[in-house]
C-alpha cells in the first residue's frame, strides 16, 4: 500500500467548472476497464480508500477524486463545498474523463453525493455502494456544525486543527491500535492556514436539504450498503431505511467497525466490493 505522500505524488489534476468557478480537482487513477468512481467524506480525502482498491484495479478503471476544498484539490476560499456542489464536480469529472456510465462507491458525504448522482442520472450509475453514508436528515452532526461556524477559521491555528483531527480519528477508529499512516494521511491536507479555512468552510457547507430533497426511491442502480455497525455518527438505522426505499438493495453490516469502515475493516470491505462489482 502507498504512503500518503506516494499517493499524493501519483495524483493527476484536471479543471472542472462548478457554479462558474474553474476548480482544480486532484484524483488518483489506476487500472483499466469499466470505470469505478470512489468518493470520500468529511474530514477525509481519497486516501481513505487506499487499502481497499487492489482487487478492483486488476479489472477496472478506478478513479478516486479529492472533493473540491479537500485533499489536494483546490482549497481557496471562494466556492461552494456542499454535496450539491460536489455532485456538480463529479458530473464534470465524469464528462472530462469520458467515463460514460460508472459504478460509484461513496463514504459519508461521498455517499450523499452518490445518492444525488444516482437519482439524477439513473442511466449512468450501474452499481452504487454506500458506506456509512449521509442520507435523509441524518446529518450534519454536532462536531461538524460547531466546526463550521465562521469564527472557527479565525480562532484555530493549523496546530489546533491537527490536534482536533488527531483526537477525532483516534477516538473513533475501532480498536486500540490505530493505523498511524492513515491518521497522518487524513490530517496532512489541512495542515496550513488555507487548509484550516477550507475545512471550516467544508463543515459550514453541510446542508441537510441537499439529501432531504433527494428521494432514494428514484435510485435504480443495484445498491450495496456496507455499514460499520459501531458507527456513532451514521448509525445503521439509516442504512435500514435506505434498504427499504431502494428497490435493488442489500445491507451488509460489518462488526468491529466504527464510521471509518475502509480503515477499520479493509479486508471485509475489499471482499464485499469485489463480490458486488466484479462477480
Tab-separated table of C-alpha atoms in Angstrom:
chain	number	residue	atom	x	y	z
A	1	UNK	CA	0.000	0.000	0.000
A	2	UNK	CA	1.225	3.503	-0.848
A	3	UNK	CA	2.052	6.044	1.829
A	4	UNK	CA	0.046	9.258	1.734
A	5	UNK	CA	2.993	11.128	0.197
A	6	UNK	CA	3.272	8.492	-2.545
A	7	UNK	CA	-0.476	8.661	-3.116
A	8	UNK	CA	-0.423	12.456	-3.405
A	9	UNK	CA	2.580	12.341	-5.736
A	10	UNK	CA	0.735	9.929	-8.046
A	11	UNK	CA	-2.415	12.052	-8.273
A	12	UNK	CA	-3.379	13.719	-11.528
A	13	UNK	CA	-5.188	17.026	-11.882
A	14	UNK	CA	-7.941	18.403	-14.058
A	15	UNK	CA	-10.093	21.519	-14.090
A	16	UNK	CA	-13.838	21.249	-13.520
A	17	UNK	CA	-16.336	24.105	-13.610
A	18	UNK	CA	-18.537	24.327	-10.520
A	19	UNK	CA	-21.073	27.159	-10.425
A	20	UNK	CA	-18.931	29.437	-12.565
A	21	UNK	CA	-15.667	28.620	-10.803
A	22	UNK	CA	-12.937	26.721	-12.632
A	23	UNK	CA	-11.642	24.470	-9.851
A	24	UNK	CA	-8.615	22.201	-9.719
A	25	UNK	CA	-9.563	18.602	-8.929
A	26	UNK	CA	-6.896	16.134	-7.819
A	27	UNK	CA	-7.629	12.471	-8.435
A	28	UNK	CA	-5.859	9.151	-8.156
A	29	UNK	CA	-6.372	6.739	-11.034
A	30	UNK	CA	-5.275	3.157	-11.534
A	31	UNK	CA	-6.303	0.222	-13.725
A	32	UNK	CA	-8.182	-0.184	-16.991
A	33	UNK	CA	-11.678	-1.335	-17.860
A	34	UNK	CA	-15.130	-0.147	-16.881
A	35	UNK	CA	-14.893	2.851	-14.502
A	36	UNK	CA	-15.485	2.857	-10.755
A	37	UNK	CA	-15.548	6.242	-9.001
A	38	UNK	CA	-14.848	6.422	-5.254
A	39	UNK	CA	-15.756	9.485	-3.192
A	40	UNK	CA	-14.817	10.176	0.432
A	41	UNK	CA	-16.486	12.407	3.015
A	42	UNK	CA	-15.557	14.945	5.702
A	43	UNK	CA	-12.852	15.397	7.019
A	44	UNK	CA	-11.086	12.818	4.845
A	45	UNK	CA	-9.716	12.587	1.301
A	46	UNK	CA	-9.310	9.929	-1.377
A	47	UNK	CA	-6.552	8.186	0.611
A	48	UNK	CA	-9.387	6.839	2.777
A	49	UNK	CA	-9.820	4.057	0.204
A	50	UNK	CA	-6.149	3.220	-0.339
A	51	UNK	CA	-6.416	-0.168	1.369
A	52	UNK	CA	-9.479	-1.396	-0.493
A	53	UNK	CA	-8.956	-0.837	-4.219
A	54	UNK	CA	-6.398	-3.566	-5.031
A	55	UNK	CA	-8.856	-6.254	-6.242
A	56	UNK	CA	-10.637	-3.737	-8.479
A	57	UNK	CA	-7.636	-2.233	-10.260
A	58	UNK	CA	-6.821	-5.628	-11.774
A	59	UNK	CA	-10.044	-5.491	-13.815
A	60	UNK	CA	-11.462	-1.966	-13.630
A	61	UNK	CA	-10.501	1.669	-14.147
A	62	UNK	CA	-10.592	3.104	-10.631
A	63	UNK	CA	-10.845	6.889	-10.152
A	64	UNK	CA	-10.627	8.478	-6.706
A	65	UNK	CA	-11.002	12.285	-6.644
A	66	UNK	CA	-10.472	14.572	-3.705
A	67	UNK	CA	-13.650	16.598	-3.308
A	68	UNK	CA	-13.203	20.285	-4.103
A	69	UNK	CA	-11.988	22.014	-0.958
A	70	UNK	CA	-10.467	18.751	0.303
A	71	UNK	CA	-7.178	16.879	-0.009
A	72	UNK	CA	-5.067	18.142	-2.884
A	73	UNK	CA	-7.969	19.666	-4.794
A	74	UNK	CA	-8.443	23.433	-4.747
A	75	UNK	CA	-8.877	24.907	-1.265
A	76	UNK	CA	-9.194	28.651	-1.929
A	77	UNK	CA	-11.918	30.442	-0.007
A	78	UNK	CA	-14.241	31.383	-2.855
A	79	UNK	CA	-16.557	28.489	-3.783
A	80	UNK	CA	-19.266	26.158	-2.511
A	81	UNK	CA	-18.155	22.867	-0.916
A	82	UNK	CA	-21.609	21.373	-0.304
A	83	UNK	CA	-22.564	17.928	-1.551
A	84	UNK	CA	-24.699	19.653	-4.181
A	85	UNK	CA	-21.528	21.310	-5.466
A	86	UNK	CA	-19.596	18.046	-5.170
A	87	UNK	CA	-22.226	16.401	-7.397
A	88	UNK	CA	-21.573	19.106	-9.988
A	89	UNK	CA	-17.855	18.339	-9.669
A	90	UNK	CA	-18.466	14.607	-10.228
A	91	UNK	CA	-20.660	15.395	-13.240
A	92	UNK	CA	-17.824	17.468	-14.710
A	93	UNK	CA	-15.147	14.892	-13.880
A	94	UNK	CA	-17.148	12.034	-15.450
A	95	UNK	CA	-17.579	14.121	-18.595
A	96	UNK	CA	-13.971	15.380	-18.658
A	97	UNK	CA	-12.545	11.857	-18.365
A	98	UNK	CA	-15.071	10.421	-20.812
A	99	UNK	CA	-16.229	7.783	-18.354
A	100	UNK	CA	-19.791	7.246	-19.578
A	101	UNK	CA	-21.757	5.024	-17.197
A	102	UNK	CA	-19.999	4.282	-13.914
A	103	UNK	CA	-20.116	2.320	-10.699
A	104	UNK	CA	-19.968	4.622	-7.676
A	105	UNK	CA	-18.605	3.953	-4.183
A	106	UNK	CA	-19.256	6.660	-1.592
A	107	UNK	CA	-18.494	7.036	2.105
A	108	UNK	CA	-20.016	9.613	4.464
A	109	UNK	CA	-20.650	12.824	2.449
A	110	UNK	CA	-19.400	10.999	-0.638
A	111	UNK	CA	-22.318	8.639	-0.208
A	112	UNK	CA	-24.692	11.594	-0.151
A	113	UNK	CA	-23.166	12.738	-3.437
A	114	UNK	CA	-23.660	9.216	-4.794
A	115	UNK	CA	-27.339	9.231	-3.806
A	116	UNK	CA	-27.845	12.526	-5.603
A	117	UNK	CA	-25.913	11.482	-8.709
A	118	UNK	CA	-27.618	8.070	-8.969
A	119	UNK	CA	-31.028	9.697	-8.501
A	120	UNK	CA	-30.433	12.474	-11.037
A	121	UNK	CA	-28.616	10.309	-13.619
A	122	UNK	CA	-30.173	6.862	-13.211
A	123	UNK	CA	-28.991	5.640	-16.608
A	124	UNK	CA	-25.359	6.462	-15.783
A	125	UNK	CA	-24.880	4.566	-12.499
A	126	UNK	CA	-24.930	0.779	-12.802
A	127	UNK	CA	-23.876	-0.145	-9.252
A	128	UNK	CA	-23.925	2.043	-6.149
A	129	UNK	CA	-22.062	1.297	-2.911
A	130	UNK	CA	-22.839	3.431	0.141
A	131	UNK	CA	-20.683	3.088	3.232
A	132	UNK	CA	-21.898	4.810	6.414
A	133	UNK	CA	-23.355	7.455	4.173
A	134	UNK	CA	-25.240	10.606	4.994
A	135	UNK	CA	-28.897	10.399	3.928
A	136	UNK	CA	-32.267	11.928	4.715
A	137	UNK	CA	-31.745	14.236	7.743
A	138	UNK	CA	-29.046	12.076	9.367
A	139	UNK	CA	-26.564	14.951	9.269
A	140	UNK	CA	-24.727	17.185	9.983
A	141	UNK	CA	-23.556	16.002	13.373
A	142	UNK	CA	-22.739	18.439	16.178
A	143	UNK	CA	-18.946	18.245	15.875
A	144	UNK	CA	-19.249	19.337	12.233
A	145	UNK	CA	-21.801	22.097	12.809
A	146	UNK	CA	-19.633	23.531	15.585
A	147	UNK	CA	-16.540	23.373	13.366
A	148	UNK	CA	-18.406	25.120	10.558
A	149	UNK	CA	-19.003	28.351	12.498
A	150	UNK	CA	-17.073	31.149	10.725
A	151	UNK	CA	-15.138	32.063	13.859
A	152	UNK	CA	-13.613	28.569	13.843
A	153	UNK	CA	-11.415	29.639	10.923
A	154	UNK	CA	-10.308	32.762	12.740
A	155	UNK	CA	-9.766	31.191	16.143
A	156	UNK	CA	-7.985	27.917	15.260
A	157	UNK	CA	-4.402	27.557	14.081
A	158	UNK	CA	-3.201	24.668	11.913
A	159	UNK	CA	-1.795	23.079	15.082
A	160	UNK	CA	-5.195	23.386	16.776
A	161	UNK	CA	-6.937	21.663	13.863
A	162	UNK	CA	-4.266	18.966	13.664
A	163	UNK	CA	-4.839	18.213	17.338
A	164	UNK	CA	-8.610	18.149	16.921
A	165	UNK	CA	-8.390	15.762	13.966
A	166	UNK	CA	-5.899	13.561	15.770
A	167	UNK	CA	-8.303	13.244	18.688
A	168	UNK	CA	-11.245	12.624	16.349
A	169	UNK	CA	-9.654	9.742	14.467
A	170	UNK	CA	-8.014	8.162	17.494
A	171	UNK	CA	-11.317	8.329	19.328
A	172	UNK	CA	-13.431	6.836	16.540
A	173	UNK	CA	-11.236	4.308	14.729
A	174	UNK	CA	-12.155	0.857	16.011
A	175	UNK	CA	-9.697	-0.835	18.359
A	176	UNK	CA	-6.718	0.249	20.412
A	177	UNK	CA	-4.016	0.232	17.723
A	178	UNK	CA	-4.920	2.860	15.085
A	179	UNK	CA	-3.078	2.977	11.771
A	180	UNK	CA	-0.680	5.917	12.159
A	181	UNK	CA	-0.159	6.253	8.397
A	182	UNK	CA	-3.910	6.512	7.892
A	183	UNK	CA	-4.285	9.211	10.551
A	184	UNK	CA	-1.443	11.252	9.055
A	185	UNK	CA	-2.968	10.885	5.596
A	186	UNK	CA	-6.274	12.236	6.827
A	187	UNK	CA	-4.729	15.169	8.729
A	188	UNK	CA	-1.975	16.338	6.371
A	189	UNK	CA	-4.037	18.204	3.725
A	190	UNK	CA	-5.492	20.500	6.396
A	191	UNK	CA	-2.112	21.478	7.890
A	192	UNK	CA	-1.938	25.084	6.675
A	193	UNK	CA	-3.823	28.335	7.175
A	194	UNK	CA	-5.613	27.752	3.870
A	195	UNK	CA	-6.378	24.190	4.925
A	196	UNK	CA	-7.925	25.349	8.208
A	197	UNK	CA	-10.204	27.789	6.402
A	198	UNK	CA	-11.105	25.190	3.785
A	199	UNK	CA	-12.059	22.611	6.410
A	200	UNK	CA	-14.205	25.145	8.263
A	201	UNK	CA	-15.922	26.153	5.016
A	202	UNK	CA	-16.485	22.474	4.172
A	203	UNK	CA	-18.075	21.925	7.574
A	204	UNK	CA	-20.191	25.038	7.117
A	205	UNK	CA	-21.421	23.738	3.764
A	206	UNK	CA	-23.121	20.674	5.254
A	207	UNK	CA	-26.734	21.289	4.263
A	208	UNK	CA	-29.416	18.807	5.338
A	209	UNK	CA	-31.650	19.942	2.482
A	210	UNK	CA	-29.225	18.515	-0.068
A	211	UNK	CA	-30.175	14.994	0.999
A	212	UNK	CA	-33.765	15.550	2.115
A	213	UNK	CA	-34.591	16.900	-1.357
A	214	UNK	CA	-33.494	13.562	-2.893
A	215	UNK	CA	-35.836	10.555	-2.848
A	216	UNK	CA	-33.773	7.335	-2.649
A	217	UNK	CA	-36.714	5.523	-4.241
A	218	UNK	CA	-35.577	7.114	-7.517
A	219	UNK	CA	-32.297	5.171	-7.395
A	220	UNK	CA	-32.392	2.360	-9.958
A	221	UNK	CA	-28.790	1.181	-9.581
A	222	UNK	CA	-28.077	-2.126	-7.888
A	223	UNK	CA	-27.059	-0.924	-4.433
A	224	UNK	CA	-24.868	-2.329	-1.671
A	225	UNK	CA	-24.845	-0.770	1.790
A	226	UNK	CA	-21.555	-1.569	3.561
A	227	UNK	CA	-22.125	-0.333	7.104
A	228	UNK	CA	-19.913	-0.277	10.179
A	229	UNK	CA	-22.216	-1.362	12.977
A	230	UNK	CA	-20.437	0.587	15.738
A	231	UNK	CA	-20.895	3.934	13.982
A	232	UNK	CA	-21.856	6.755	16.335
A	233	UNK	CA	-22.107	9.325	13.515
A	234	UNK	CA	-24.305	7.493	10.975
A	235	UNK	CA	-25.975	4.631	12.870
A	236	UNK	CA	-27.193	1.577	10.966
A	237	UNK	CA	-30.838	2.640	11.290
A	238	UNK	CA	-30.225	4.999	8.357
A	239	UNK	CA	-28.961	2.084	6.275
A	240	UNK	CA	-32.044	0.080	7.198
A	241	UNK	CA	-34.222	2.940	5.965
A	242	UNK	CA	-32.273	3.129	2.700
A	243	UNK	CA	-32.611	-0.616	2.252
A	244	UNK	CA	-36.373	-0.225	2.473
A	245	UNK	CA	-36.509	2.645	-0.017
A	246	UNK	CA	-34.131	1.440	-2.774
A	247	UNK	CA	-35.594	-1.358	-4.885
A	248	UNK	CA	-32.451	-3.381	-5.588
A	249	UNK	CA	-30.545	-3.052	-2.333
A	250	UNK	CA	-28.526	-5.261	0.017
A	251	UNK	CA	-27.383	-4.253	3.506
A	252	UNK	CA	-24.184	-5.800	4.873
A	253	UNK	CA	-23.372	-4.853	8.447
A	254	UNK	CA	-19.736	-5.090	9.481
A	255	UNK	CA	-18.951	-5.899	13.096
A	256	UNK	CA	-15.923	-4.342	14.811
A	257	UNK	CA	-16.166	-1.239	12.664
A	258	UNK	CA	-16.985	2.345	13.536
A	259	UNK	CA	-17.513	5.151	10.995
A	260	UNK	CA	-14.238	4.787	9.053
A	261	UNK	CA	-15.118	1.397	7.568
A	262	UNK	CA	-12.436	1.215	4.829
A	263	UNK	CA	-9.805	1.724	7.542
A	264	UNK	CA	-11.434	-0.385	10.274
A	265	UNK	CA	-12.302	-3.414	8.127
A	266	UNK	CA	-10.292	-3.189	4.873
A	267	UNK	CA	-10.228	-6.930	4.196
A	268	UNK	CA	-14.001	-7.294	4.524
A	269	UNK	CA	-14.560	-4.075	2.571
A	270	UNK	CA	-12.388	-5.379	-0.288
A	271	UNK	CA	-14.136	-8.749	-0.329
A	272	UNK	CA	-17.632	-7.295	-0.473
A	273	UNK	CA	-16.641	-4.753	-3.140
A	274	UNK	CA	-15.103	-7.472	-5.312
A	275	UNK	CA	-18.154	-9.709	-4.931
A	276	UNK	CA	-20.559	-6.909	-5.771
A	277	UNK	CA	-18.641	-5.173	-8.551
A	278	UNK	CA	-16.633	-7.966	-10.189
A	279	UNK	CA	-18.677	-11.169	-9.955
